[in-house]
Structure formats: structure tokens, C-alpha cells
Amino acid sequence: MGGFFGTISTKDCVNDVFYGTDYNSHLGTKRAGLVTFDEESGFHRSIHSLERQYFRSRFEDELDDFKGHQGLGVISDTDPQPIIINSHLGRYAVVTVAKINNLREIADELLASRMHLSEMSANVINQTELVALLINMGDSFVDGINKVYQKIQGSCSMLILTEDGIIAARDFLGRTPIVIGKRDDAYAVSSETTSFPNLDYQVLRDVGPGEIVKLRADGIEVLQKPMSRCQICSFLWVYYGFPASDYEGINTEAVREKNGRIVGEKDTEVEADLVCGIPDSGVGMALGYSHGKKVPYKRAVLKYTPTWPRSFTPGNQKRRDLVARMKLIPNPAILKDQRVVFCDDSIVRGTQLRDNVRTFFDNGAKEVHVRISCPPLVYGCPFIGFTSQKSPLELITRRIIKDFEGDENAKLAEYAKTDSPEYKRMVQEIAKQLGLTSLKFAHVEDLVESIGLPKDRVCTHCFDGSSYCHEHDNDPE
């Protein structure tokens, strides 16, 4: 997915940019970049890979090279960024959190217009550079940003560092968040409110869908009012969001606990001795489930944080699966002869969970029941890159549908519908393939209730295929 942080201050901002960006590290594992602007030295940028090292260790030795009262940082799961541009709009740097499905088509149009793409790596188009080229086609930054909104299929939120401020533009349908923070001497914008407390920023407000604002050290100017429709990604609360972060004013951990409580209260068919969350994003659900089901929460499996604080991304799937398994340590003293309910955020391919289940039984569990905090992932996401899947058949649901129907695209609406015969059959088969005693998913209705926003303001496409409006079908509030 990716995340970003920007700040503009009356004093040096380098430490804020460094640590604020670091608090977005859970959102991506591939690349990171920092850029600052100083009137004397201009723009200074650095980009590094995160595939073998952490953000802090990559950039800490370079911090003395950065200067200025304003800057941006980005954690990216896609292209190297920030991109620095010199155009008729002036000099600026841009970072994006985006998934652009028609990247090649737009690039071909630009090339046919005698524009060029320079940030090519392994013949891959840099989508942040593409966004910059579209911005440059506008008569102003607002006009150029709207050209991005009009052209792309997918989603794009961005921060633009100019010589006199920071422009923040949230995705036209608000699929990815931007939040504004404030303290006495500075303003900040971030994908995660988690970036703010330890840097002494107070959450001011969310940037609205399609809204464009400009931050200066002494205030905020609204360049474009927010749009009326919102489709913020529900998976932020399920998986991506850090527990302390809020989106649209709604806390991630509170949603996970409420969702777990609802699932636990409804789960009357299973007797259990304890419940455990698969760390980290399954813990909140498990705490709620423990309350709703009235069974004790125990740490039957733990994450080994000293050397596996998160999963890096090795070059092949076999090694990625091994990394995912190695960081979790079962506790046989708690598992032995117990009927255990494990709560987790989602099932994508199923490989990691299958390995974990085998380990739980090997370490003495009598029964292994799994409860998932979101519905089955039946549809690939065209809006946010929350998995690296290249084919629908990488989803365990679609492989099962293909086995049942002979076509992985057959009857998707029926399989996605809560408690339909097709849905029940699919869930039973997933449980069988993973070696589970039982398996249940949270219903989409319960997830939406837990989030607390109206259904038509939350994107649930990956669960039920719904999409309430086209990117360009959105009016100002």
C-alpha cells in the first residue's frame, strides 16, 4: 500500500520528517524516500530500498545532509520516490500513495504527445513520475491534480512539496487517508495519526475525498473543497492500520475489538477453552471475541520481535512463506489439550495459516478453530495494492471456485453473499484445505457496523464486489 508524512515548520523540520515517516513503516516494505527544501540549498532527496533493512537504519546516517523548514517522507510498495520536478508550475517534489491500473495507456498518450518518462527501472513505469507529468499539464497545481483524478483508474493520494508550502490532495473518492496535525510551530500531514503524538502534534482533521489543501507554517488554505462521496478502504481497519491510528475519526483497535465482540456473541456452536490473536493485527479482534464469547484470552502464540519485528519481502514466494512462519512462536504450555479459537485479520492465499495450523496441532492443541475479522476475499482490489497478487487464482477463494465451477470467475456474487449455499460450501472447503476444526468469517454487515460509517461511504469491493460510484462521478459537498 504505502504511506507518507510531511511537515512545514517555523524551525528545522528534519527530525520530524524522519520520525514521522518512520511511523508509516508498517504500510510498505519495498522503498522509502525523504526530501526537504531549504531556500539556500534547494531540494535535497534520498531514496533507499527497504527489502533488506529498516527505514531508520537506511536514513539515519544521512540526516545531517538534509536542511529546511519543510519536507516529505514516503514509504512505498511501488516505485522509487519522491520525484523532483522543474516545470512551469515551479520546482516541486511529489510523493504518492497510489494504484494506477491504466498506467501503460496514460504513458502511451503522453509519449505520443512528445513527453518523456525518465524514471524507468527494469522497463517499469514510475507511477509517481506519471502523476507529476499529468500535474504539469495543468494551468495550476489544482488544475493539474484534477487532471490526475480525471485520467487514472484506481486511486491516488499525494503530497507536493513546493518552495512555499506543502499541498496535500486526497484520492478523489477518499480510498486512502490523509490526516492533518498541528502544534504551535508547525503543521503536518500523514497517512497515519500514529505519526503525531510523540512529535507533539494534535490531530486537527481529515482531508476530505478529493479535497486539496495547502499547508504553510502559519496556516492552512483550502484550494478545493471535498467531494460528497467517500469510499474509504475498509481493509485499513481490518489489517493495514496501526492500532492507535484513526481514520475518519474512527480508531482502528476499537473497530477490531467491536468486530471481534460481535463475532464472539454470534459464535454459539463452538465450545472453546481459550482465544488467541495471531499477532499483530488479529489481537484486537481476539480481545473483542474473548469478551463476546466469554472465554479467556491467552497468548498461545507470540511474535518474536527481537529479529522478526515485521516480514521483509524475499525474492520468492517459498522464502516469503518461510519468513512469515518463522516470526510466530507457539507456546506448548498453553496449547496442550486445549480447544483454541485463533483470530486473524484475513485469509489471502492460505499458505501461512495452513503452516500455522499444523504447528498448533503439533504443539498439543486439541482443536483449532479460526475466526477471521473480515469476509472472504473473493474479488481482487483494483483500488489499493494491499496484496502482491498477479492473478485471481492466488486467492484461495478463487482457486476453490474454479475447482467447484470449472471457472474462477463463475458465480462470484453468489459466493460472496453472506450465508448463501455457495458461500457456506466455499468456507467449508477452505477449512478442510487448511486442516481446521472449524472456520468462520466476519460478515460484511458486521464489519461495516463495527466501523460505524454508512455502507455507501466504505469500500468493501474485495468482499462483495460493490463499488458505489465511478472515480469521476463525484460532486463537491
XYZ file of C-alpha atoms in Angstrom:
477
model
C 0.000 0.000 0.000
C 2.337 2.755 1.237
C 2.184 5.810 3.446
C 3.606 9.320 3.670
C 4.337 12.168 6.057
C 5.006 15.859 5.500
C 5.580 18.840 7.734
C 6.172 22.581 7.479
C 7.501 24.470 10.469
C 8.954 27.759 11.675
C 12.178 25.873 12.537
C 14.214 22.919 11.282
C 11.924 20.013 10.361
C 14.374 17.187 9.572
C 13.816 15.140 12.738
C 10.046 15.435 12.366
C 10.147 14.254 8.744
C 12.437 11.345 9.673
C 10.463 10.053 12.652
C 7.053 10.919 11.225
C 7.802 8.902 8.090
C 9.125 6.021 10.189
C 5.718 5.751 11.872
C 4.316 4.805 8.447
C 6.752 1.897 8.020
C 4.113 -0.793 8.597
C 2.422 0.318 5.365
C 5.162 -0.811 2.979
C 8.265 -2.938 2.625
C 9.937 -2.016 -0.665
C 11.280 1.546 -0.793
C 11.431 4.775 1.154
C 12.401 8.341 0.369
C 12.925 11.698 2.071
C 13.075 15.207 0.608
C 13.494 18.620 2.228
C 13.560 22.159 0.850
C 15.834 24.946 2.033
C 15.944 28.379 0.391
C 19.746 28.374 0.220
C 20.438 24.776 -0.814
C 17.162 23.935 -2.580
C 15.758 20.406 -2.630
C 17.681 17.505 -1.115
C 16.453 13.964 -1.719
C 17.434 10.420 -0.820
C 15.785 7.084 -1.769
C 16.621 3.610 -0.441
C 15.390 0.037 -0.683
C 13.725 -1.434 2.426
C 13.794 -5.034 1.273
C 16.811 -5.912 3.419
C 16.973 -3.125 6.016
C 14.666 -0.938 8.085
C 13.796 2.670 7.357
C 15.714 4.165 10.285
C 18.934 2.267 9.614
C 18.779 3.284 5.945
C 18.459 7.033 6.530
C 19.857 7.815 9.991
C 23.437 8.399 8.825
C 22.251 10.875 6.161
C 20.144 13.167 8.322
C 22.806 15.882 8.633
C 22.652 16.294 4.840
C 19.006 17.434 4.984
C 18.097 21.062 5.731
C 14.977 23.160 5.800
C 11.726 24.022 7.484
C 9.615 21.802 5.253
C 9.896 18.264 3.934
C 8.237 14.999 2.942
C 8.854 11.304 3.511
C 7.294 8.254 1.901
C 7.149 4.504 2.462
C 6.387 2.906 -0.892
C 5.358 -0.546 -2.032
C 5.691 0.539 -5.654
C 8.152 2.938 -7.259
C 11.190 4.933 -6.132
C 10.061 8.347 -4.880
C 9.975 11.329 -4.192
C 10.208 12.694 -7.725
C 11.684 16.209 -8.095
C 10.301 18.311 -10.946
C 11.144 21.668 -12.538
C 8.154 22.867 -14.548
C 6.091 25.905 -15.500
C 4.420 25.491 -12.083
C 7.813 25.924 -10.410
C 10.147 23.491 -8.689
C 8.485 20.848 -6.542
C 8.764 17.315 -5.170
C 5.885 14.835 -5.131
C 5.107 11.589 -3.313
C 2.088 9.352 -3.872
C 0.131 6.507 -2.354
C -1.461 5.137 -5.486
C -2.554 2.224 -7.594
C -2.969 3.198 -11.244
C -4.440 0.419 -13.359
C -4.207 2.249 -16.691
C -0.578 3.250 -16.234
C 0.547 1.990 -19.639
C -2.337 3.630 -21.519
C -1.647 7.038 -19.952
C 2.083 6.651 -20.601
C 1.428 5.879 -24.270
C -0.725 9.015 -24.560
C 1.999 11.149 -23.002
C 4.700 9.662 -25.222
C 2.527 10.281 -28.280
C 2.354 13.931 -27.177
C 6.177 14.055 -27.217
C 6.507 13.986 -23.452
C 9.055 11.636 -21.928
C 9.449 9.302 -18.944
C 12.888 9.266 -17.335
C 12.374 7.364 -14.057
C 12.376 3.898 -15.643
C 13.714 0.857 -13.789
C 13.646 -2.633 -15.350
C 11.344 -1.124 -18.020
C 8.711 -0.358 -15.368
C 6.875 2.963 -15.431
C 7.266 5.028 -12.281
C 3.687 5.936 -11.435
C 4.718 8.915 -9.274
C 6.565 10.405 -12.248
C 3.474 9.798 -14.364
C 1.382 11.673 -11.793
C 3.875 14.564 -11.941
C 3.624 14.733 -15.743
C -0.175 14.924 -15.503
C 0.112 17.684 -12.887
C 2.397 19.611 -15.245
C -0.329 19.577 -17.897
C -2.449 21.817 -15.682
C -2.505 25.608 -15.560
C -2.127 25.400 -11.780
C -1.468 22.712 -9.196
C -5.209 22.356 -8.572
C -5.904 22.038 -12.288
C -3.087 19.503 -12.677
C -4.205 17.418 -9.683
C -7.700 17.274 -11.114
C -6.234 16.008 -14.384
C -4.739 13.156 -12.348
C -8.160 12.437 -10.857
C -9.758 12.518 -14.301
C -7.193 10.309 -16.033
C -6.369 7.498 -13.648
C -8.293 4.313 -12.995
C -7.626 3.233 -9.436
C -6.694 5.620 -6.654
C -4.124 8.303 -5.868
C -3.393 10.464 -2.839
C -0.386 12.761 -2.957
C 1.772 15.329 -1.174
C 3.560 18.057 -3.147
C 6.455 19.989 -1.617
C 6.686 23.416 -3.252
C 9.046 26.267 -2.445
C 6.403 27.970 -0.301
C 4.379 25.152 1.250
C 3.016 21.619 1.104
C -0.017 20.682 -0.995
C -1.985 17.646 0.176
C -4.520 16.061 -2.182
C -6.538 13.044 -1.093
C -7.797 10.419 -3.522
C -10.934 11.578 -5.354
C -13.074 9.018 -3.514
C -11.040 9.070 -0.324
C -9.917 5.455 -0.619
C -6.626 6.221 1.152
C -6.481 8.654 4.087
C -4.669 11.908 4.762
C -4.845 13.467 8.240
C -3.691 16.944 9.298
C -1.855 17.525 12.584
C -0.992 20.802 14.329
C 1.280 22.115 17.045
C 2.270 25.658 17.967
C 5.134 25.943 15.477
C 4.152 23.547 12.673
C 1.568 21.661 10.638
C 1.892 18.081 9.443
C 0.056 15.690 7.136
C 0.248 11.923 7.348
C -1.338 8.662 6.263
C -1.364 7.635 9.934
C -2.367 9.603 13.029
C 0.155 7.358 14.816
C 2.812 9.734 13.463
C 1.574 12.622 15.582
C 1.585 12.040 19.390
C 5.311 11.527 20.011
C 6.114 14.538 17.839
C 3.638 16.637 19.876
C 1.144 17.159 17.044
C -2.578 17.161 17.779
C -4.956 15.706 15.208
C -6.686 18.624 13.531
C -8.882 16.945 10.898
C -9.031 14.549 7.960
C -8.533 15.816 4.434
C -11.785 15.002 2.626
C -12.217 12.930 -0.554
C -10.863 14.925 -3.499
C -10.010 17.839 -1.217
C -6.842 19.827 -1.916
C -5.222 21.901 0.835
C -2.010 23.899 1.119
C -0.090 23.965 4.373
C 2.169 26.811 5.416
C 3.794 27.250 8.802
C 1.165 29.826 9.753
C -1.988 28.140 8.489
C -3.960 26.023 6.028
C -5.573 27.164 2.785
C -8.312 25.058 1.184
C -7.646 25.028 -2.550
C -10.502 22.637 -3.421
C -13.395 21.644 -1.214
C -14.020 17.929 -0.521
C -16.292 15.823 -2.692
C -19.618 14.480 -1.437
C -18.927 10.759 -1.956
C -16.446 8.695 0.024
C -15.189 5.134 -0.471
C -12.513 4.764 2.197
C -10.958 1.287 2.215
C -12.436 -0.930 4.944
C -9.236 -3.005 4.945
C -7.482 -0.146 6.764
C -9.374 -1.124 9.905
C -9.067 -4.853 9.222
C -5.330 -5.091 8.560
C -3.271 -2.141 7.393
C -3.978 0.386 10.114
C -1.783 0.659 13.190
C -3.959 0.026 16.281
C -3.524 3.573 17.607
C -4.465 5.244 14.308
C -7.788 6.849 13.485
C -9.395 7.166 10.051
C -12.405 9.467 9.650
C -12.101 9.864 13.426
C -12.642 6.128 14.000
C -9.959 4.209 15.908
C -8.538 1.038 14.378
C -8.244 -1.005 17.585
C -11.759 -0.022 18.700
C -13.160 -1.303 15.384
C -11.255 -4.589 15.682
C -12.427 -5.181 19.234
C -16.044 -4.353 18.417
C -15.933 -6.613 15.365
C -14.499 -9.444 17.471
C -17.172 -8.992 20.123
C -19.928 -9.234 17.514
C -18.385 -12.416 16.060
C -17.947 -13.896 19.540
C -21.523 -13.185 20.587
C -22.853 -14.919 17.469
C -20.490 -17.910 17.722
C -22.747 -20.195 19.781
C -21.968 -23.517 18.094
C -18.364 -23.922 19.277
C -17.078 -24.701 22.772
C -13.620 -23.297 23.466
C -11.142 -23.151 26.332
C -9.323 -20.018 25.206
C -8.950 -17.461 22.426
C -5.705 -16.121 20.975
C -4.975 -13.431 18.392
C -2.489 -14.072 15.591
C -0.119 -11.136 16.144
C -0.275 -8.358 15.400
C -3.492 -7.467 13.553
C -5.528 -10.394 14.956
C -5.042 -9.374 18.590
C -7.699 -6.654 18.718
C -10.328 -8.946 17.247
C -9.369 -11.723 19.693
C -9.753 -9.393 22.694
C -13.229 -8.475 21.487
C -14.080 -12.106 20.740
C -12.988 -13.105 24.247
C -15.427 -10.571 25.685
C -18.291 -11.556 23.364
C -17.782 -15.316 23.688
C -16.877 -15.120 27.389
C -13.758 -17.293 27.096
C -10.331 -16.239 28.419
C -7.743 -14.587 26.196
C -4.325 -16.237 26.383
C -1.137 -15.756 24.386
C -0.848 -19.231 22.895
C 1.304 -17.910 20.060
C 3.689 -14.982 20.176
C 5.548 -12.849 17.678
C 9.322 -12.954 18.059
C 10.006 -9.224 17.848
C 13.781 -9.001 18.517
C 14.704 -10.142 14.999
C 11.326 -10.536 13.271
C 9.520 -7.263 14.030
C 7.939 -7.490 10.598
C 8.220 -9.614 7.475
C 10.606 -8.309 4.857
C 9.972 -9.349 1.283
C 12.357 -12.010 -0.016
C 12.548 -12.544 -3.743
C 10.489 -15.734 -3.999
C 7.194 -16.956 -2.572
C 8.684 -20.009 -0.849
C 11.042 -17.833 1.186
C 8.273 -15.299 1.930
C 6.140 -18.105 3.356
C 9.069 -19.281 5.479
C 9.685 -15.752 6.824
C 6.006 -15.392 7.738
C 6.085 -18.669 9.696
C 9.436 -18.123 11.416
C 8.350 -14.979 13.270
C 5.494 -16.774 15.150
C 6.387 -18.938 18.166
C 3.749 -21.299 19.645
C 3.575 -21.820 23.410
C 3.017 -25.562 24.059
C 2.333 -24.980 27.762
C -0.819 -23.042 26.870
C -1.811 -25.014 23.749
C -1.623 -28.534 25.225
C -5.019 -30.321 25.224
C -6.892 -27.056 24.645
C -9.726 -26.149 22.309
C -8.371 -22.894 20.897
C -10.018 -20.163 18.831
C -7.429 -18.232 16.838
C -8.427 -14.820 15.460
C -6.703 -13.391 12.396
C -7.271 -10.477 10.036
C -7.779 -12.268 6.707
C -7.019 -15.279 4.551
C -5.439 -14.438 1.197
C -3.542 -17.423 -0.209
C -3.934 -19.603 2.885
C -0.339 -20.856 2.834
C 0.768 -19.168 6.047
C -2.323 -20.168 8.011
C -2.053 -23.792 6.852
C 1.501 -23.942 8.186
C 0.470 -22.290 11.460
C -2.415 -24.703 11.989
C -0.110 -27.681 11.572
C 2.243 -26.127 14.132
C -0.581 -25.551 16.630
C -1.649 -29.196 16.479
C 1.966 -30.368 16.666
C 2.348 -28.356 19.872
C -0.589 -30.000 21.609
C -3.774 -28.160 20.605
C -6.817 -30.414 20.836
C -8.961 -28.345 18.461
C -8.047 -25.366 16.256
C -10.899 -23.035 15.355
C -10.203 -19.911 13.297
C -12.253 -16.713 13.163
C -11.423 -14.070 10.557
C -12.179 -10.384 11.080
C -13.355 -9.744 7.516
C -15.389 -11.664 4.909
C -13.664 -13.951 2.389
C -11.599 -12.067 -0.196
C -13.465 -13.034 -3.356
C -12.548 -10.061 -5.568
C -9.110 -8.637 -6.263
C -8.751 -4.982 -5.290
C -8.498 -2.573 -8.260
C -8.034 0.429 -5.999
C -5.296 -0.317 -3.436
C -2.318 -2.651 -3.712
C -2.873 -4.496 -0.433
C -1.537 -7.787 -1.829
C 1.074 -8.561 -4.468
C -1.257 -10.884 -6.337
C -0.829 -11.021 -10.104
C -3.725 -13.418 -10.737
C -7.134 -14.024 -9.096
C -6.035 -17.650 -8.621
C -3.615 -16.508 -5.938
C -6.713 -16.055 -3.758
C -7.708 -19.303 -2.062
C -11.374 -18.428 -2.657
C -10.934 -18.225 -6.418
C -8.991 -21.489 -6.587
C -11.849 -23.196 -4.755
C -14.444 -21.570 -7.018
C -12.507 -22.858 -10.016
C -12.475 -26.368 -8.516
C -16.234 -26.202 -7.930
C -17.343 -24.403 -11.105
C -14.532 -25.003 -13.611
C -14.092 -21.205 -13.906
C -12.591 -18.970 -11.215
C -14.880 -16.127 -12.323
C -18.142 -18.070 -12.104
C -20.966 -17.076 -9.733
C -18.814 -14.646 -7.756
C -21.806 -12.730 -6.414
C -23.314 -15.939 -5.052
C -20.065 -16.998 -3.389
C -19.631 -13.541 -1.860
C -23.177 -13.349 -0.472
C -23.276 -13.911 3.277
C -24.504 -17.422 4.183
C -25.634 -18.349 0.657
C -25.281 -22.079 -0.168
C -22.255 -21.248 -2.319
C -20.698 -19.167 0.471
C -21.150 -21.946 3.047
C -19.717 -24.560 0.705
C -16.685 -22.380 -0.038
C -15.980 -21.701 3.654
C -16.263 -25.411 4.489
C -13.750 -26.223 1.756
C -11.310 -23.561 2.968
C -11.500 -25.085 6.465
C -10.889 -28.544 5.044
C -7.890 -27.463 2.968
C -6.309 -25.637 5.925
C -6.890 -28.528 8.345
C -9.131 -26.540 10.710
C -11.610 -27.885 13.212
C -13.906 -25.023 12.172
C -13.739 -21.700 10.317
C -15.939 -18.613 10.332
C -15.539 -15.185 8.747
C -16.991 -11.918 9.981
C -19.953 -10.912 7.845
C -19.610 -7.763 5.764
C -22.635 -6.338 7.574
C -20.906 -6.806 10.943
C -17.652 -5.272 9.701
C -19.469 -2.188 8.433
C -21.364 -1.937 11.740
C -18.059 -2.124 13.616
C -16.554 0.687 11.542
C -19.613 2.826 12.146
C -19.793 4.581 8.771
C -22.706 4.144 6.350
C -22.133 1.256 3.931
C -22.027 3.603 0.952
C -19.072 5.525 2.467
C -16.894 2.434 2.918
C -15.309 0.413 0.110
C -15.999 -3.317 0.529
C -15.255 -4.266 -3.085
C -12.803 -7.064 -2.249
C -15.516 -8.808 -0.207
C -18.706 -8.253 -2.214
C -17.681 -6.602 -5.489
C -19.573 -3.407 -4.690
C -18.453 -0.017 -5.964
C -20.826 2.851 -5.310
C -19.603 5.377 -7.832
C -17.051 5.815 -10.566
C -13.933 7.847 -9.849
C -15.230 10.751 -11.902
C -18.813 10.608 -10.570
C -18.380 12.799 -7.500
C -19.681 16.267 -6.757
C -18.397 18.893 -4.295
C -20.056 18.914 -0.893
